[in-house]
Amino acid sequence: MGHSIEELQRIGVKFYLAEGAEPNLSKVIAAFHRWIRNSSVEGLLIDVADYAHVPEGPGALLVAHEGNYALDFAGGRPGVVYYRKHAADGDLAARLRSAARNALQAASLLENDPELEGAIEIGGDELQIFANDRLLAPNSDETEAGFRPVVDTLLDALFPGVACKHCRDQNPGERFNIDIKASQKSDAKTLLARL
Amino acid sequence: MTTWKETLGTSIPPVLGHEIDSYEEAFEGKREGRIESTVFAEMRLRRGVYGQRYDNGQRYDGEETRALNYPCGDLEKGPDTVWDAPGMMRIKIPWGGMSTAQMEALAEVAEEYSDGILHITTRQDVQLHFVHIEDTPDLMRRLAAVGITTREACGNVVRNVTGCPRSGVCSTETFDVTPYTQAIHEFVLGHPDGQNFGRKFKIALSGCDTQSCGLIRIHDVGGIARTREIDGELKRGFEVYVAGGLGAVPYQAQLFEEFMPEEEILPTIQAIGRVFARLGEKRNRMRARLKFLVKKLGFDEFKRLVLEERAVLDEDHRWTAFLADLHEWDDKPLKPAAPLPEGDYPAEFAAWRQDSVIPQRQEGYAMVTVGLPLGDLTSVQMRGLIELVRKYTGDTCRSTIEQDILLRWVSLSDLYDVYKDLAALGLARAATGTIADATACPGTDTCKLGISASRGLIGELNARLSAKLETLDPAVRNIRVKASGCFNSCGQHHVADIGFWGVSRKIRGQLVPHFQLVLGGQWANNGGSYGLAIVAIPSKNVPEVLDRVLDHYVADRQGDESFHDYVTRIGKKAVREQVKDLTEVPDFEQDSSYYFDWGDYRRYTVADIGKGECAGEVVESTEFDLQASEREVFEAQTLLDSADVSGAADIAYRAMFLAAKALTRTQNPAVGEDSEVIVGEFRTRLYDTELIFDKYAKGKFADYFFRAHDEVQEKVPASADLARTRIEEAQLFVEAAHACFDRMG
């Protein structure tokens, strides 16, 4: 399994929005279209999908060749997410860090987009890390044991010296995912600078 | 590294496993240039791997069309289709039946290879979008391991065999058609007689003729369950219809046999397939559906050929083997039948129950329709549904042609608990099956052919209508509204009570998204009649048009008059008058919203569906003449409604002629008024140069015009069929003329 988890490419990171945030998806979708026009975030940006009609769905999705960006509502909690679809360079830790960086870059852009009028702000102390690959990373204790060191490496960078609680979703049907809560908050720009 | 192929091993049926391996091996052949793009495209289509918007490697970003520079460079997965561009995966779900293990696999592949959304289609399929071609072999293996195939989900083959999802539990059915639908699916899948069609072939079965769960009359072959007493024995069989189809020019299916014994259904389909493969059009895909062959041969000759073919078929045990056990696919209740306990239930439950719960034939049980907005649900919701199915009903559920999921065998005593569990999943939406549950094809969201945002429009209509559903007059509650993003009718707008299909219009030199308003269709009686377009409405005004048409209906209906009967009585001309002022488009400076489509924040364009470089001038008069031609199409419809078939056919031709003349004048302002000269000049300057050609349909629409012109010259007598077809074709030709004029810039 150790070998398999090292091969994992389909990694995602979601930074939850601050409590009570009610993002206007229409404005986010419009922002994503502008991002495509201006190449605002990393990757070959292809299209925008509007899933505002789907409860607890992907919300606003910016489809890119390498991976997707979204302001999604999975689990009933809105957040800015990036998940990788195609292979990236570097070892697993580097790939996870890269996914987190992309998510934070998107979050930072949304936080500072004048059209969104400050309606989007990440909480800065909660995130989810997931493996979108049941072959290499089934939702199991073994996967958690193999993945934990790279998660801790990322958290050490994001929240230096700060305690973080981990909570893995134990539902065997769900993909492998860990919710993380840090004991201190930081804004997207600060978190991004730490990566 | 471990692979899915190794992990799944023998759980993949060997035949499917071998086919998937061959498909994957073809990747290398394509990369090395050993396989032609067209061959590879058909190969992947037959495996359900479809193209998607922008897969030609360019996209309009709101200001300009830009190249999408994929890392694969020039490598294609089909003509003008970039290898790396994400595509759509269509997954066959015969008669919509899914086990929980299959639902689980579907949820997983949607999450890992798509965007976490499962889209239920109007053919009971599941579609995934934004899928990369390299992921498709493993996706197929994971589905194959639970008994799902994507084989022949697309391509010129027999598509997913659909069947009434209420079969076996419905109070109006003659008998359960499920085993027959499954037998057809198994028989035709990969059958040698189904591999050489010029175009796709669609089959459906329904348990009754009054409901619309199967839409029999829009299929190449459709069967309605019937019984007949023969020699003192009650025999099962089917009332069989053939050669129906929607698409750009819809055809009502024709009655092939009033009662076809059950043992004859498979061999007859085989015989029809052979005739279709042998004589059907192969080169011109726009005339290649069975409906065109039947029209060309004449129904009687077609039937004679089929019966002749049937007589010489070699006996095949599969024709009747399935009849030995017609209960193999029966689903049984998990819980005992019991009434819903008396209680003070919340109003939301009552509203949900009104629209979503259908009593079963079996006392104490009900079907529950899980309404999916625009046919979409997430992988997480799917997994929630699995738990719910296992808890309340057993192991299966079915997708529907209205893009929902149907739970069966719900004990009435569990209804409130089912409601609460669905609500927790965000799936207890009231309004299922009502006017606020309108459906749409993918349109410009993901379809390469989309002209207007059908999903955006329907999303808007559903939101508005849901908000006021309880205050709507009961007469409009169950009216069906459907929209397609173009003329191809994937949204089934022809059989909606109120339909829309996307078109574009150039207004004062600027493109504006529009939808044609289609009236006269009938959802009931298995798609009992087809509607016709009556006027193009700016997309922005469609919600107001719908409100106004419904208001007039509520105010003017007589007794229990249905909407269909109301439109027939007052005439399409009167409806057109009702909405006339809403066809106007203000200047961009006055209201820019008209120049954007629903849910799209880019300035409206048709650049993503194709490009052309006509040179244009005489703008004002061309716009004027094209509008005049559109009015003539409508006039032809009103004449047809009043049974003046000859007048309708003449005016429909005139509409085409006016549009052709308008375009010809942009190329040769001195063309004059002589009709033969105009037709000749049109051929030379618009057709031979391919200026009028649609990117995908090529010269099809202009061919309609030339054929109509020949018929007029030869004084071919008009029949109702000819008039109706010519009106449909005139509408398409006029749209093609608009599109050509749009491209002139």
Short mmCIF file of N, CA and C in Angstrom, two decimals, chain A residues 27-124:
data_model
loop_
_atom_site.label_atom_id
_atom_site.label_comp_id
_atom_site.label_asym_id
_atom_site.label_seq_id
_atom_site.Cartn_x
_atom_site.Cartn_y
_atom_site.Cartn_z
N LYS A 27 -22.51 35.18 -9.25
CA LYS A 27 -21.34 36.06 -9.32
C LYS A 27 -20.04 35.26 -9.38
N VAL A 28 -20.04 34.13 -8.70
CA VAL A 28 -18.83 33.28 -8.76
C VAL A 28 -18.66 32.72 -10.17
N ILE A 29 -19.78 32.31 -10.77
CA ILE A 29 -19.70 31.78 -12.13
C ILE A 29 -19.19 32.85 -13.09
N ALA A 30 -19.69 34.05 -12.92
CA ALA A 30 -19.21 35.15 -13.76
C ALA A 30 -17.71 35.37 -13.53
N ALA A 31 -17.29 35.26 -12.27
CA ALA A 31 -15.86 35.43 -11.96
C ALA A 31 -15.03 34.34 -12.64
N PHE A 32 -15.53 33.12 -12.61
CA PHE A 32 -14.80 32.01 -13.25
C PHE A 32 -14.64 32.26 -14.76
N HIS A 33 -15.68 32.79 -15.37
CA HIS A 33 -15.55 33.12 -16.80
C HIS A 33 -14.44 34.15 -17.01
N ARG A 34 -14.36 35.12 -16.12
CA ARG A 34 -13.29 36.13 -16.24
C ARG A 34 -11.93 35.46 -16.03
N TRP A 35 -11.87 34.51 -15.13
CA TRP A 35 -10.59 33.82 -14.88
C TRP A 35 -10.12 33.12 -16.15
N ILE A 36 -11.06 32.52 -16.85
CA ILE A 36 -10.66 31.85 -18.10
C ILE A 36 -10.10 32.89 -19.07
N ARG A 37 -10.82 34.00 -19.17
CA ARG A 37 -10.40 35.06 -20.11
C ARG A 37 -9.00 35.58 -19.75
N ASN A 38 -8.76 35.73 -18.46
CA ASN A 38 -7.52 36.36 -18.01
C ASN A 38 -6.46 35.36 -17.55
N SER A 39 -6.74 34.06 -17.70
CA SER A 39 -5.82 33.02 -17.21
C SER A 39 -5.41 33.30 -15.77
N SER A 40 -6.37 33.50 -14.92
CA SER A 40 -6.10 33.99 -13.56
C SER A 40 -5.53 32.95 -12.63
N VAL A 41 -5.82 31.68 -12.91
CA VAL A 41 -5.31 30.63 -12.03
C VAL A 41 -4.56 29.60 -12.87
N GLU A 42 -3.84 28.73 -12.17
CA GLU A 42 -2.96 27.78 -12.86
C GLU A 42 -3.75 26.75 -13.65
N GLY A 43 -3.25 26.40 -14.80
CA GLY A 43 -3.84 25.33 -15.59
C GLY A 43 -4.43 25.81 -16.90
N LEU A 44 -4.76 24.85 -17.75
CA LEU A 44 -5.45 25.15 -19.00
C LEU A 44 -6.94 25.20 -18.68
N LEU A 45 -7.47 26.40 -18.60
CA LEU A 45 -8.86 26.59 -18.15
C LEU A 45 -9.80 26.39 -19.33
N ILE A 46 -10.79 25.54 -19.16
CA ILE A 46 -11.61 25.12 -20.30
C ILE A 46 -13.02 25.69 -20.26
N ASP A 47 -13.73 25.48 -19.16
CA ASP A 47 -15.14 25.86 -19.17
C ASP A 47 -15.66 26.00 -17.74
N VAL A 48 -16.86 26.55 -17.64
CA VAL A 48 -17.51 26.72 -16.34
C VAL A 48 -18.81 25.93 -16.35
N ALA A 49 -19.06 25.18 -15.31
CA ALA A 49 -20.32 24.44 -15.19
C ALA A 49 -21.11 25.00 -14.01
N ASP A 50 -22.38 25.20 -14.24
CA ASP A 50 -23.26 25.79 -13.23
C ASP A 50 -24.11 24.68 -12.60
N TYR A 51 -23.81 24.34 -11.35
CA TYR A 51 -24.59 23.31 -10.65
C TYR A 51 -25.33 23.92 -9.46
N ALA A 52 -25.71 25.15 -9.61
CA ALA A 52 -26.42 25.82 -8.52
C ALA A 52 -27.73 25.12 -8.17
N HIS A 53 -28.28 24.40 -9.14
CA HIS A 53 -29.57 23.74 -8.92
C HIS A 53 -29.45 22.43 -8.15
N VAL A 54 -28.24 21.96 -7.92
CA VAL A 54 -28.05 20.67 -7.26
C VAL A 54 -27.76 20.90 -5.77
N PRO A 55 -28.63 20.41 -4.89
CA PRO A 55 -28.38 20.61 -3.45
C PRO A 55 -27.08 19.94 -3.03
N GLU A 56 -26.28 20.66 -2.27
CA GLU A 56 -24.99 20.15 -1.78
C GLU A 56 -24.13 19.58 -2.90
N GLY A 57 -24.15 20.27 -4.02
CA GLY A 57 -23.41 19.81 -5.19
C GLY A 57 -22.15 20.60 -5.44
N PRO A 58 -21.61 20.47 -6.65
CA PRO A 58 -20.36 21.17 -6.97
C PRO A 58 -20.51 22.68 -7.11
N GLY A 59 -21.72 23.18 -7.04
CA GLY A 59 -21.94 24.64 -7.09
C GLY A 59 -21.47 25.24 -8.39
N ALA A 60 -20.40 26.02 -8.29
CA ALA A 60 -19.80 26.61 -9.49
C ALA A 60 -18.49 25.89 -9.74
N LEU A 61 -18.36 25.37 -10.95
CA LEU A 61 -17.20 24.51 -11.26
C LEU A 61 -16.41 25.12 -12.41
N LEU A 62 -15.13 25.33 -12.19
CA LEU A 62 -14.24 25.79 -13.24
C LEU A 62 -13.41 24.59 -13.69
N VAL A 63 -13.70 24.14 -14.91
CA VAL A 63 -13.06 22.93 -15.41
C VAL A 63 -11.73 23.29 -16.06
N ALA A 64 -10.68 22.64 -15.60
CA ALA A 64 -9.37 22.83 -16.23
C ALA A 64 -8.83 21.47 -16.64
N HIS A 65 -7.85 21.50 -17.51
CA HIS A 65 -7.32 20.22 -18.00
C HIS A 65 -6.67 19.42 -16.88
N GLU A 66 -5.86 20.08 -16.07
CA GLU A 66 -5.08 19.37 -15.06
C GLU A 66 -5.90 19.01 -13.84
N GLY A 67 -6.88 19.88 -13.51
CA GLY A 67 -7.70 19.66 -12.33
C GLY A 67 -8.81 20.69 -12.30
N ASN A 68 -9.79 20.48 -11.44
CA ASN A 68 -10.94 21.39 -11.40
C ASN A 68 -10.90 22.28 -10.16
N TYR A 69 -11.39 23.50 -10.35
CA TYR A 69 -11.62 24.41 -9.23
C TYR A 69 -13.13 24.48 -9.00
N ALA A 70 -13.54 24.71 -7.78
CA ALA A 70 -14.98 24.87 -7.55
C ALA A 70 -15.23 25.64 -6.27
N LEU A 71 -16.38 26.28 -6.25
CA LEU A 71 -16.94 26.72 -4.98
C LEU A 71 -18.06 25.73 -4.73
N ASP A 72 -17.77 24.72 -3.94
CA ASP A 72 -18.75 23.62 -3.85
C ASP A 72 -19.42 23.59 -2.48
N PHE A 73 -20.48 22.78 -2.42
CA PHE A 73 -21.32 22.73 -1.23
C PHE A 73 -21.43 21.30 -0.68
N ALA A 74 -20.51 20.46 -1.05
CA ALA A 74 -20.56 19.07 -0.60
C ALA A 74 -20.60 19.02 0.92
N GLY A 75 -21.40 18.11 1.43
CA GLY A 75 -21.53 17.99 2.88
C GLY A 75 -22.28 19.13 3.51
N GLY A 76 -22.87 19.97 2.68
CA GLY A 76 -23.63 21.11 3.21
C GLY A 76 -22.75 22.26 3.67
N ARG A 77 -21.46 22.16 3.36
CA ARG A 77 -20.55 23.23 3.78
C ARG A 77 -19.84 23.81 2.57
N PRO A 78 -20.10 25.06 2.27
CA PRO A 78 -19.43 25.66 1.12
C PRO A 78 -17.93 25.81 1.35
N GLY A 79 -17.20 25.67 0.27
CA GLY A 79 -15.76 25.83 0.38
C GLY A 79 -15.14 25.95 -1.00
N VAL A 80 -13.92 26.41 -1.01
CA VAL A 80 -13.19 26.53 -2.27
C VAL A 80 -12.31 25.30 -2.41
N VAL A 81 -12.48 24.61 -3.53
CA VAL A 81 -11.82 23.32 -3.68
C VAL A 81 -11.00 23.28 -4.97
N TYR A 82 -9.94 22.56 -4.91
CA TYR A 82 -9.20 22.20 -6.12
C TYR A 82 -8.91 20.72 -6.04
N TYR A 83 -9.16 20.00 -7.13
CA TYR A 83 -8.77 18.60 -7.15
C TYR A 83 -8.14 18.26 -8.48
N ARG A 84 -7.10 17.47 -8.35
CA ARG A 84 -6.26 17.13 -9.49
C ARG A 84 -6.88 15.98 -10.28
N LYS A 85 -6.78 16.04 -11.62
CA LYS A 85 -7.28 14.96 -12.46
C LYS A 85 -6.14 14.28 -13.23
N HIS A 86 -5.18 15.07 -13.62
CA HIS A 86 -4.05 14.53 -14.38
C HIS A 86 -2.79 14.54 -13.52
N ALA A 87 -1.82 13.76 -13.96
CA ALA A 87 -0.59 13.62 -13.18
C ALA A 87 0.15 14.96 -13.04
N ALA A 88 0.69 15.15 -11.85
CA ALA A 88 1.49 16.36 -11.58
C ALA A 88 2.91 15.93 -11.26
N ASP A 89 3.80 16.89 -11.29
CA ASP A 89 5.21 16.60 -10.99
C ASP A 89 5.42 16.46 -9.48
N GLY A 90 6.54 15.88 -9.12
CA GLY A 90 6.95 15.84 -7.72
C GLY A 90 6.43 14.64 -6.97
N ASP A 91 6.87 14.53 -5.71
CA ASP A 91 6.40 13.42 -4.90
C ASP A 91 5.02 13.73 -4.34
N LEU A 92 4.49 12.80 -3.58
CA LEU A 92 3.12 12.96 -3.09
C LEU A 92 2.97 14.24 -2.26
N ALA A 93 3.96 14.50 -1.42
CA ALA A 93 3.88 15.70 -0.58
C ALA A 93 3.85 16.96 -1.45
N ALA A 94 4.66 16.93 -2.49
CA ALA A 94 4.69 18.11 -3.39
C ALA A 94 3.38 18.25 -4.13
N ARG A 95 2.79 17.14 -4.51
CA ARG A 95 1.52 17.20 -5.25
C ARG A 95 0.38 17.68 -4.36
N LEU A 96 0.41 17.23 -3.12
CA LEU A 96 -0.62 17.70 -2.18
C LEU A 96 -0.47 19.20 -1.93
N ARG A 97 0.77 19.59 -1.77
CA ARG A 97 1.05 21.02 -1.53
C ARG A 97 0.59 21.85 -2.73
N SER A 98 0.82 21.31 -3.92
CA SER A 98 0.42 22.02 -5.13
C SER A 98 -1.11 22.17 -5.21
N ALA A 99 -1.83 21.10 -4.84
CA ALA A 99 -3.29 21.18 -4.86
C ALA A 99 -3.78 22.21 -3.85
N ALA A 100 -3.17 22.19 -2.68
CA ALA A 100 -3.56 23.15 -1.64
C ALA A 100 -3.27 24.59 -2.11
N ARG A 101 -2.15 24.75 -2.78
CA ARG A 101 -1.78 26.08 -3.27
C ARG A 101 -2.81 26.57 -4.29
N ASN A 102 -3.20 25.68 -5.19
CA ASN A 102 -4.20 26.08 -6.20
C ASN A 102 -5.52 26.47 -5.55
N ALA A 103 -5.94 25.69 -4.56
CA ALA A 103 -7.20 26.01 -3.88
C ALA A 103 -7.10 27.36 -3.18
N LEU A 104 -5.97 27.59 -2.56
CA LEU A 104 -5.80 28.87 -1.84
C LEU A 104 -5.69 30.05 -2.81
N GLN A 105 -5.06 29.78 -3.93
CA GLN A 105 -4.97 30.86 -4.92
C GLN A 105 -6.38 31.25 -5.38
N ALA A 106 -7.21 30.25 -5.61
CA ALA A 106 -8.58 30.52 -6.02
C ALA A 106 -9.35 31.23 -4.90
N ALA A 107 -9.15 30.76 -3.68
CA ALA A 107 -9.85 31.38 -2.55
C ALA A 107 -9.44 32.84 -2.40
N SER A 108 -8.16 33.07 -2.54
CA SER A 108 -7.67 34.44 -2.39
C SER A 108 -8.25 35.36 -3.47
N LEU A 109 -8.31 34.83 -4.70
CA LEU A 109 -8.90 35.63 -5.79
C LEU A 109 -10.37 35.94 -5.52
N LEU A 110 -11.08 34.95 -5.04
CA LEU A 110 -12.50 35.17 -4.76
C LEU A 110 -12.69 36.15 -3.60
N GLU A 111 -11.84 36.02 -2.60
CA GLU A 111 -11.95 36.94 -1.45
C GLU A 111 -11.72 38.39 -1.87
N ASN A 112 -10.86 38.56 -2.86
CA ASN A 112 -10.48 39.93 -3.24
C ASN A 112 -11.14 40.43 -4.51
N ASP A 113 -12.07 39.66 -5.05
CA ASP A 113 -12.74 40.08 -6.28
C ASP A 113 -13.76 41.18 -5.96
N PRO A 114 -13.57 42.38 -6.50
CA PRO A 114 -14.49 43.47 -6.16
C PRO A 114 -15.94 43.18 -6.52
N GLU A 115 -16.15 42.37 -7.57
CA GLU A 115 -17.53 42.05 -7.98
C GLU A 115 -18.24 41.21 -6.92
N LEU A 116 -17.48 40.51 -6.12
CA LEU A 116 -18.08 39.63 -5.11
C LEU A 116 -18.28 40.35 -3.78
N GLU A 117 -17.81 41.55 -3.70
CA GLU A 117 -18.07 42.45 -2.57
C GLU A 117 -17.77 41.82 -1.22
N GLY A 118 -16.71 41.06 -1.16
CA GLY A 118 -16.28 40.50 0.12
C GLY A 118 -17.18 39.41 0.68
N ALA A 119 -18.06 38.87 -0.17
CA ALA A 119 -19.01 37.85 0.32
C ALA A 119 -18.36 36.50 0.54
N ILE A 120 -17.19 36.33 -0.03
CA ILE A 120 -16.53 35.03 0.11
C ILE A 120 -15.26 35.18 0.94
N GLU A 121 -15.26 34.42 2.01
CA GLU A 121 -14.08 34.45 2.89
C GLU A 121 -13.92 33.06 3.48
N ILE A 122 -12.74 32.51 3.35
CA ILE A 122 -12.56 31.20 3.95
C ILE A 122 -12.41 31.35 5.47
N GLY A 123 -12.78 30.28 6.18
CA GLY A 123 -12.67 30.33 7.63
C GLY A 123 -11.22 30.44 8.08
N GLY A 124 -10.37 29.77 7.32
CA GLY A 124 -8.94 29.88 7.61
C GLY A 124 -8.43 28.91 8.66
#
